[in-house]
Coordinates of C-alpha atoms and ligand atoms in Angstrom, one line a residue:
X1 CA -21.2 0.7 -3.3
X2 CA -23.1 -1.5 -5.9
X3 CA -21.0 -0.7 -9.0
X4 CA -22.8 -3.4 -10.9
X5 CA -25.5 -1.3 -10.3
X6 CA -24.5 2.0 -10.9
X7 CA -21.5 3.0 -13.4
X8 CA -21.1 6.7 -11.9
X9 CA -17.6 7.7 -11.2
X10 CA -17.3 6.9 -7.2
X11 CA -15.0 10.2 -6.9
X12 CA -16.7 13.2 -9.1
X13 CA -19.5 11.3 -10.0
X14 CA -19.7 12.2 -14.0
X15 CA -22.3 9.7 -15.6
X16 CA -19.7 9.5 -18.4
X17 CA -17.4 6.1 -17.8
X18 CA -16.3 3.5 -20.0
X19 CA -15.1 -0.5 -19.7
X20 CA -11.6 -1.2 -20.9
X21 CA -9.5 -3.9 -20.0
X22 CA -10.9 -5.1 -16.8
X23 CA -11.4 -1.3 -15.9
X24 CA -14.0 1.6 -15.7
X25 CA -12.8 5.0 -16.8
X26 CA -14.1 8.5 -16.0
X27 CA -13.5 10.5 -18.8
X28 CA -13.8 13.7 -16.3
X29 CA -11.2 12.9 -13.9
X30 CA -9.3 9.6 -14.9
X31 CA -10.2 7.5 -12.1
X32 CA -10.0 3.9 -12.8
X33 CA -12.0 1.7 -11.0
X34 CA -12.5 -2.0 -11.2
X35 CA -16.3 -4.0 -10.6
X36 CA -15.9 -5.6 -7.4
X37 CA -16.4 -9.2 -7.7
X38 CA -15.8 -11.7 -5.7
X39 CA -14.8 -10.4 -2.5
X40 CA -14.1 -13.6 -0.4
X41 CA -11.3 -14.4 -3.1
X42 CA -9.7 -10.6 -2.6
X43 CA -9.7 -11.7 0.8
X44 CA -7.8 -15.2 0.7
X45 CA -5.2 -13.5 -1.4
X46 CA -3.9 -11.4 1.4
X47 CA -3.8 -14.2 3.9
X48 CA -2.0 -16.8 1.5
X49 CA 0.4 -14.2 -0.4
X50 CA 3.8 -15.4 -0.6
X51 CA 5.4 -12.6 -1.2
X52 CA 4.2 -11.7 2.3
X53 CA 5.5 -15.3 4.2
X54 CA 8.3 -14.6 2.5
X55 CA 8.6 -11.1 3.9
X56 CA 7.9 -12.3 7.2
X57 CA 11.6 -14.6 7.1
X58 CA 13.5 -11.5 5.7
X59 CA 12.2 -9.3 8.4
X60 CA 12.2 -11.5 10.9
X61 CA 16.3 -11.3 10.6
X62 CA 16.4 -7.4 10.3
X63 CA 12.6 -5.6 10.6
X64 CA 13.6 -2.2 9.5
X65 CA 16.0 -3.0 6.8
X66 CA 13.4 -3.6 4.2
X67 CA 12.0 -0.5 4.6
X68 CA 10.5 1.2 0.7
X69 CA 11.0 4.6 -0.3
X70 CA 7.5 5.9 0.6
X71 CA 8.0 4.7 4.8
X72 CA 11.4 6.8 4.6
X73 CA 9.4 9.9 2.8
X74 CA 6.7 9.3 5.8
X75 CA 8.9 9.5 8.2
X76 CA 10.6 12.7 7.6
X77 CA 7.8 14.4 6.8
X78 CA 6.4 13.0 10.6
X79 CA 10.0 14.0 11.8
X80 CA 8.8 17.6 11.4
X81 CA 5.8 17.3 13.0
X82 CA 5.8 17.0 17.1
X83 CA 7.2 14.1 19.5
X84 CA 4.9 11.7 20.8
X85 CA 2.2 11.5 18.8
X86 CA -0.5 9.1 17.6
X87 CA 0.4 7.1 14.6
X88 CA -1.8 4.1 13.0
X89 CA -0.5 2.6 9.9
X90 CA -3.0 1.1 8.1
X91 CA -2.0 -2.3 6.3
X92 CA 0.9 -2.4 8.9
X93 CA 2.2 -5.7 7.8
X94 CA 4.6 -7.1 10.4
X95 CA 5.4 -3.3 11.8
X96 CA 8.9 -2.5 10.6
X97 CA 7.8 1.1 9.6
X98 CA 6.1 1.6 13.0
X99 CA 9.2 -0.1 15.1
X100 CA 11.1 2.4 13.6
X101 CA 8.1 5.3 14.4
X102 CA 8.3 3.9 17.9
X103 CA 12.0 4.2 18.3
X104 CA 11.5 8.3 17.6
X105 CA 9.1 8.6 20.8
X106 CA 5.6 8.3 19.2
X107 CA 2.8 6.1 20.2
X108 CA 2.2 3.4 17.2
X109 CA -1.1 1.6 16.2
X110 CA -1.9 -0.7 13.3
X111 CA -3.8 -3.3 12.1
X112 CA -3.7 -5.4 9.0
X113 CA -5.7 -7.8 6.9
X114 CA -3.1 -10.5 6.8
X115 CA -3.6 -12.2 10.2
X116 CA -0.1 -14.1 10.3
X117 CA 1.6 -10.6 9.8
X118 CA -0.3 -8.6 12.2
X119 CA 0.6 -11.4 14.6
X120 CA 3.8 -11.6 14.1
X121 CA 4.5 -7.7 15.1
X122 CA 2.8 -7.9 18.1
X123 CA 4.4 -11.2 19.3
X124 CA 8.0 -10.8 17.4
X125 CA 8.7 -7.3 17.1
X126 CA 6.7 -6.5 20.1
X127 CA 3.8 -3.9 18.7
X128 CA 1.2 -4.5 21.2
X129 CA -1.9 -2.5 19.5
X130 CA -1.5 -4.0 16.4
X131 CA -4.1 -6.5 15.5
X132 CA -5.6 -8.2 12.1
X133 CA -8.9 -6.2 10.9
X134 CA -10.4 -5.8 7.9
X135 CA -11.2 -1.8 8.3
X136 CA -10.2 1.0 10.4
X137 CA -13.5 0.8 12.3
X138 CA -13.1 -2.9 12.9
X139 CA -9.8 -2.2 14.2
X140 CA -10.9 0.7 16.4
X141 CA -13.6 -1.0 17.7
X142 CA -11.6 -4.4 18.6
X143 CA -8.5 -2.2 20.2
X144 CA -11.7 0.3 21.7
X145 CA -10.4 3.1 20.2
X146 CA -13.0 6.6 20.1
X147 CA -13.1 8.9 17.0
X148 CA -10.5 12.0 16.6
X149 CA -8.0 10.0 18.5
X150 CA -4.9 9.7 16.4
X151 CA -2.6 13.1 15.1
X152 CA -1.3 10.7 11.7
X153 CA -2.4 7.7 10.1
X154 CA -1.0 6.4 7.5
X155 CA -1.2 4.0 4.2
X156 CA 1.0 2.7 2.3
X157 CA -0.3 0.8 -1.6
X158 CA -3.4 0.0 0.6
X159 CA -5.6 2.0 -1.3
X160 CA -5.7 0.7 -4.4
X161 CA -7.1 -2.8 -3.1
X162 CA -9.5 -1.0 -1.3
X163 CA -13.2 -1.6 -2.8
X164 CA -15.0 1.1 -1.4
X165 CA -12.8 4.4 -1.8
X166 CA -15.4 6.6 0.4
X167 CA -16.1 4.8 2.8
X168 CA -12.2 4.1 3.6
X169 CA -11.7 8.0 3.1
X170 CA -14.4 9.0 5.7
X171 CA -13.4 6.0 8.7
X172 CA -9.5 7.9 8.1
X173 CA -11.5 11.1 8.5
X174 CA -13.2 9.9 11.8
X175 CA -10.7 8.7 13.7
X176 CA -8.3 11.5 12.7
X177 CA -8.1 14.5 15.0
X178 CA -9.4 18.3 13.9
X179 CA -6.0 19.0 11.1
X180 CA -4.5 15.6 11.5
X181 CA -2.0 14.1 8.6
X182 CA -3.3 11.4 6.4
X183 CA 0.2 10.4 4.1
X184 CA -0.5 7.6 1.8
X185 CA 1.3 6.1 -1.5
X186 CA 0.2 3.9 -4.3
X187 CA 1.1 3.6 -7.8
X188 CA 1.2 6.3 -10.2
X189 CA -1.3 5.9 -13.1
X190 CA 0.8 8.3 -14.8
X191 CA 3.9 6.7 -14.9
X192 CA 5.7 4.6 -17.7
X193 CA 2.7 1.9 -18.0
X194 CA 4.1 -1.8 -18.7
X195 CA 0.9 -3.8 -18.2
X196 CA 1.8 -5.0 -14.6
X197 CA -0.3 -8.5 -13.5
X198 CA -0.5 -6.9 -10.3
X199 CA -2.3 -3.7 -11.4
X200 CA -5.5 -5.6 -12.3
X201 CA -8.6 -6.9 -10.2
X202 CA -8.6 -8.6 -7.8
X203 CA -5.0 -7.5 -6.5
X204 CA -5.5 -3.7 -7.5
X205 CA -9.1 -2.3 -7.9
X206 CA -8.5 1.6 -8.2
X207 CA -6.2 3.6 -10.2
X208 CA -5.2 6.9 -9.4
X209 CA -3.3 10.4 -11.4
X210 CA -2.7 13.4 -9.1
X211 CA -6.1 14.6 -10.5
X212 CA -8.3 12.4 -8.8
X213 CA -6.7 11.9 -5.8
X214 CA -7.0 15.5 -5.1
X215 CA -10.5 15.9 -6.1
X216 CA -11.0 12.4 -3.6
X217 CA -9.2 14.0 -0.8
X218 CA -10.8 17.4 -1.2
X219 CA -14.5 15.8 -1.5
X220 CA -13.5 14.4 2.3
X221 CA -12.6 17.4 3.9
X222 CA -8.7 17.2 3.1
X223 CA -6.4 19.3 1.8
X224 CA -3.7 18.4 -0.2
X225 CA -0.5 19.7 1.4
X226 CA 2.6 17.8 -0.8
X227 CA 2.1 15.6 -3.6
X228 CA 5.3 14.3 -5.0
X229 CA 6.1 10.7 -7.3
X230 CA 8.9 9.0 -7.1
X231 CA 10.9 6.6 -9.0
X232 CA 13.2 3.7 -7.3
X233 CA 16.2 1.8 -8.7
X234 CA 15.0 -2.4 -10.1
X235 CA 11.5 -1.3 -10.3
X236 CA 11.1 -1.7 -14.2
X237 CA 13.6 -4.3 -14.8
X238 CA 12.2 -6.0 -11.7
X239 CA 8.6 -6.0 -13.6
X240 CA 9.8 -7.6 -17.2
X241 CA 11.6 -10.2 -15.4
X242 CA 8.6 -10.8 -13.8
X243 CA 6.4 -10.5 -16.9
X244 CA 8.6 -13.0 -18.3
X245 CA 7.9 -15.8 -15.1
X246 CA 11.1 -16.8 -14.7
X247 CA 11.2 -19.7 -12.7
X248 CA 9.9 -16.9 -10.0
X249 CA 6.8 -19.1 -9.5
X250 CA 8.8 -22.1 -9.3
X251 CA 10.9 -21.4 -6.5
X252 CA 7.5 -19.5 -4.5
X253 CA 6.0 -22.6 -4.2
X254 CA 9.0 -24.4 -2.6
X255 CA 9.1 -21.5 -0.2
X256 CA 5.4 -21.6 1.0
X257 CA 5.7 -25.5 1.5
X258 CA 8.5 -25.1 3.7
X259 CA 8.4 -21.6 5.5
X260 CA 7.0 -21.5 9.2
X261 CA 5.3 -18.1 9.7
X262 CA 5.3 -18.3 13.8
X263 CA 9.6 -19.3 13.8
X264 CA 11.8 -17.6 10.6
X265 CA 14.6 -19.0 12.4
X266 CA 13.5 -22.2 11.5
X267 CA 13.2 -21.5 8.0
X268 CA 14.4 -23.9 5.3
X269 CA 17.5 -23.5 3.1
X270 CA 14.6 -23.1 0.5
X271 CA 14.0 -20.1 2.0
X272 CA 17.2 -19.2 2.3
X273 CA 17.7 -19.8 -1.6
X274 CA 14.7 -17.7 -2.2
X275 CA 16.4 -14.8 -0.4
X276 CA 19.7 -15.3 -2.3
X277 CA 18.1 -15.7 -5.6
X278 CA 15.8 -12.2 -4.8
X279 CA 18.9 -10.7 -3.8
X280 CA 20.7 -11.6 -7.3
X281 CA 18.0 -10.7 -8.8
X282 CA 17.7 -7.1 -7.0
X283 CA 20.9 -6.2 -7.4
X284 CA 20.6 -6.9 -11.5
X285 CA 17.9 -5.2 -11.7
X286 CA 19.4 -2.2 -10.0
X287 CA 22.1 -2.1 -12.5
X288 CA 19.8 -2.4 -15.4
X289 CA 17.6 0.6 -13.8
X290 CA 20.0 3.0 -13.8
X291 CA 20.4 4.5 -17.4
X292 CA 16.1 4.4 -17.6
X293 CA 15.9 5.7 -13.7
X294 CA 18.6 8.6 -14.3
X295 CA 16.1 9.9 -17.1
X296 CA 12.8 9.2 -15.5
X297 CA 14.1 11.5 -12.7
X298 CA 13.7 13.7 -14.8
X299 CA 10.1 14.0 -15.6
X300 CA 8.1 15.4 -13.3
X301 CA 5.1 13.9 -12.0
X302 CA 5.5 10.5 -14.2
X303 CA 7.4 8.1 -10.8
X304 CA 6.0 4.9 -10.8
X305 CA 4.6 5.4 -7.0
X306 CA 2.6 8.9 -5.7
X307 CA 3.4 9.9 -2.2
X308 CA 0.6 12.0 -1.1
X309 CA 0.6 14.1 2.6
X310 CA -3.3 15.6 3.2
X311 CA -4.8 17.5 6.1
X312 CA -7.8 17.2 7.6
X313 CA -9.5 20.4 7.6
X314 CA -10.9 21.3 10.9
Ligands
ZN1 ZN1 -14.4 10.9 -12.2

């Protein structure tokens, strides 16, 4: 997809966008969409994120712990499906949501584009199929996977960093069987908007309202079968502290110069102060949540994160 090229909304296609702040905007159907442009940097940043070495220490202690709202959603909604089926999580990390999808009887797959982390769950928390790709095809090809082959497949905030939307939709569609579940989350573009850093190119590169994501889905063969947003406790106050740097960055660096990826029990205290000072900060921010996430409750369709269940039609 050459957007430089051609400024056509990549989901309904309406001729009529417009640039604003480091985003195209259809004026049919709302999609925001960022140019993609320099992939090779979009790339480095998933393999040197620190948020994500530092992930790998905390779940190296306790996988399944760290688990986010949308992975316990998923898993009830797959809880009502049958035993045993075929589940790849796409952007898998270091497999605590499909540890946990094992432990319920189902066969788990997954792949992500962080190579340290899809290590890590096949050598420390023992996901054999999981390897590092950079697409569903890649991984299907690498693992020799055929088309049709798995009942779910899931993604969670994956698709927003993806740079072309339809040709991520139609590999999910391939290599899900006739009326297989495609459940995905990613940020709501509807919800209480504070000018995030990480909702801007290169980290996120598509925005999506309930709109366009069912006009995406339904484009692709899916129907939409639940749609829901939800809201969860630190998330706001956990953005202004970080809007405001505090000594966050600081303390990040220390981490990453003293964190082994292959043995979190070797860690550093640094590390360990990391984890205490995220914890502190966690549990403020949950307190100062509560009044704003009581009321936000409230409003339908406005939760900072969508959590989208489709089926593919047969
Ligand atoms: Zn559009």
């Amino acid at each position: 997809m050459k957007l430089n090229k051609r400024k056509d909304c990549p989901i309904c296609g309406n001729l009529k966008v417009f640039y604003l702040d480091k985003f195209w905007r259809c004026s049919k159907c709302l999609y925001q969409f960022a140019d993609p442009q320099d992939k090779s940097f979009t790339k480095s940043y998933y393999q040197e994120d620190i948020g994500l070495l530092v992930q790998n220490v905390l779940e190296g202690k306790n996988p399944k712990a760290y688990l986010r709202k949308y992975a316990t959603l998923a898993t009830k909604t797959i809880e009502q499906l049958k035993k045993g089926l075929r589940i790849c999580d796409i952007g898998c990390g270091t497999g605590a949501f499909l540890l946990k999808l094992e432990e319920g009887g189902h066969k788990v797959y997954g792949y992500d584009i962080n190579r340290a982390q899809a290590e890590f769950a096949r050598k420390k928390n023992g996901l054999r199929h999981i390897r590092d790709a950079q697409s569903l095809r890649g991984y299907c090809r690498k693992v020799k996977i055929r088309r049709e082959f798995f009942d779910v497949i899931t993604c969670f905030e994956v698709i927003e960093h993806v740079l072309d939307l339809n040709k991520f939709i139609e590999e999910v569609y391939a290599y899900l069987k006739p009326g297989g579940i495609f459940i995905l989350s990613t940020p709501n573009n509807n919800r209480i908007q504070m000018h995030e850093k990480w909702d801007y190119p290169p980290i996120h590169v598509s925005r999506f309202k309930k709109m366009n994501m069912e006009l995406l889905l339904n484009k692709h063969n899916f129907t939409l079968k639940t749609f829901k947003t939800f809201n969860e406790l630190g998330y706001y106050s956990g953005n202004f502290i970080a809007k405001m740097n505090i000594s966050h960055n600081a303390l990040e660096h220390m981490v990453k110069a003293s964190t082994d990826i292959s043995s979190p029990q070797k860690s550093s205290r640094n590390a360990q102060l990391f984890m205490l000072f995220s914890k502190v900060k966690k549990t403020a921010c949950w307190f100062l949540d509560l009044p704003l996430y009581l009321f936000l409750n409230m409003q339908k369709e406005k939760g900072h994160t969508m959590f989208v269940v489709a089926k593919k039609i047969v």
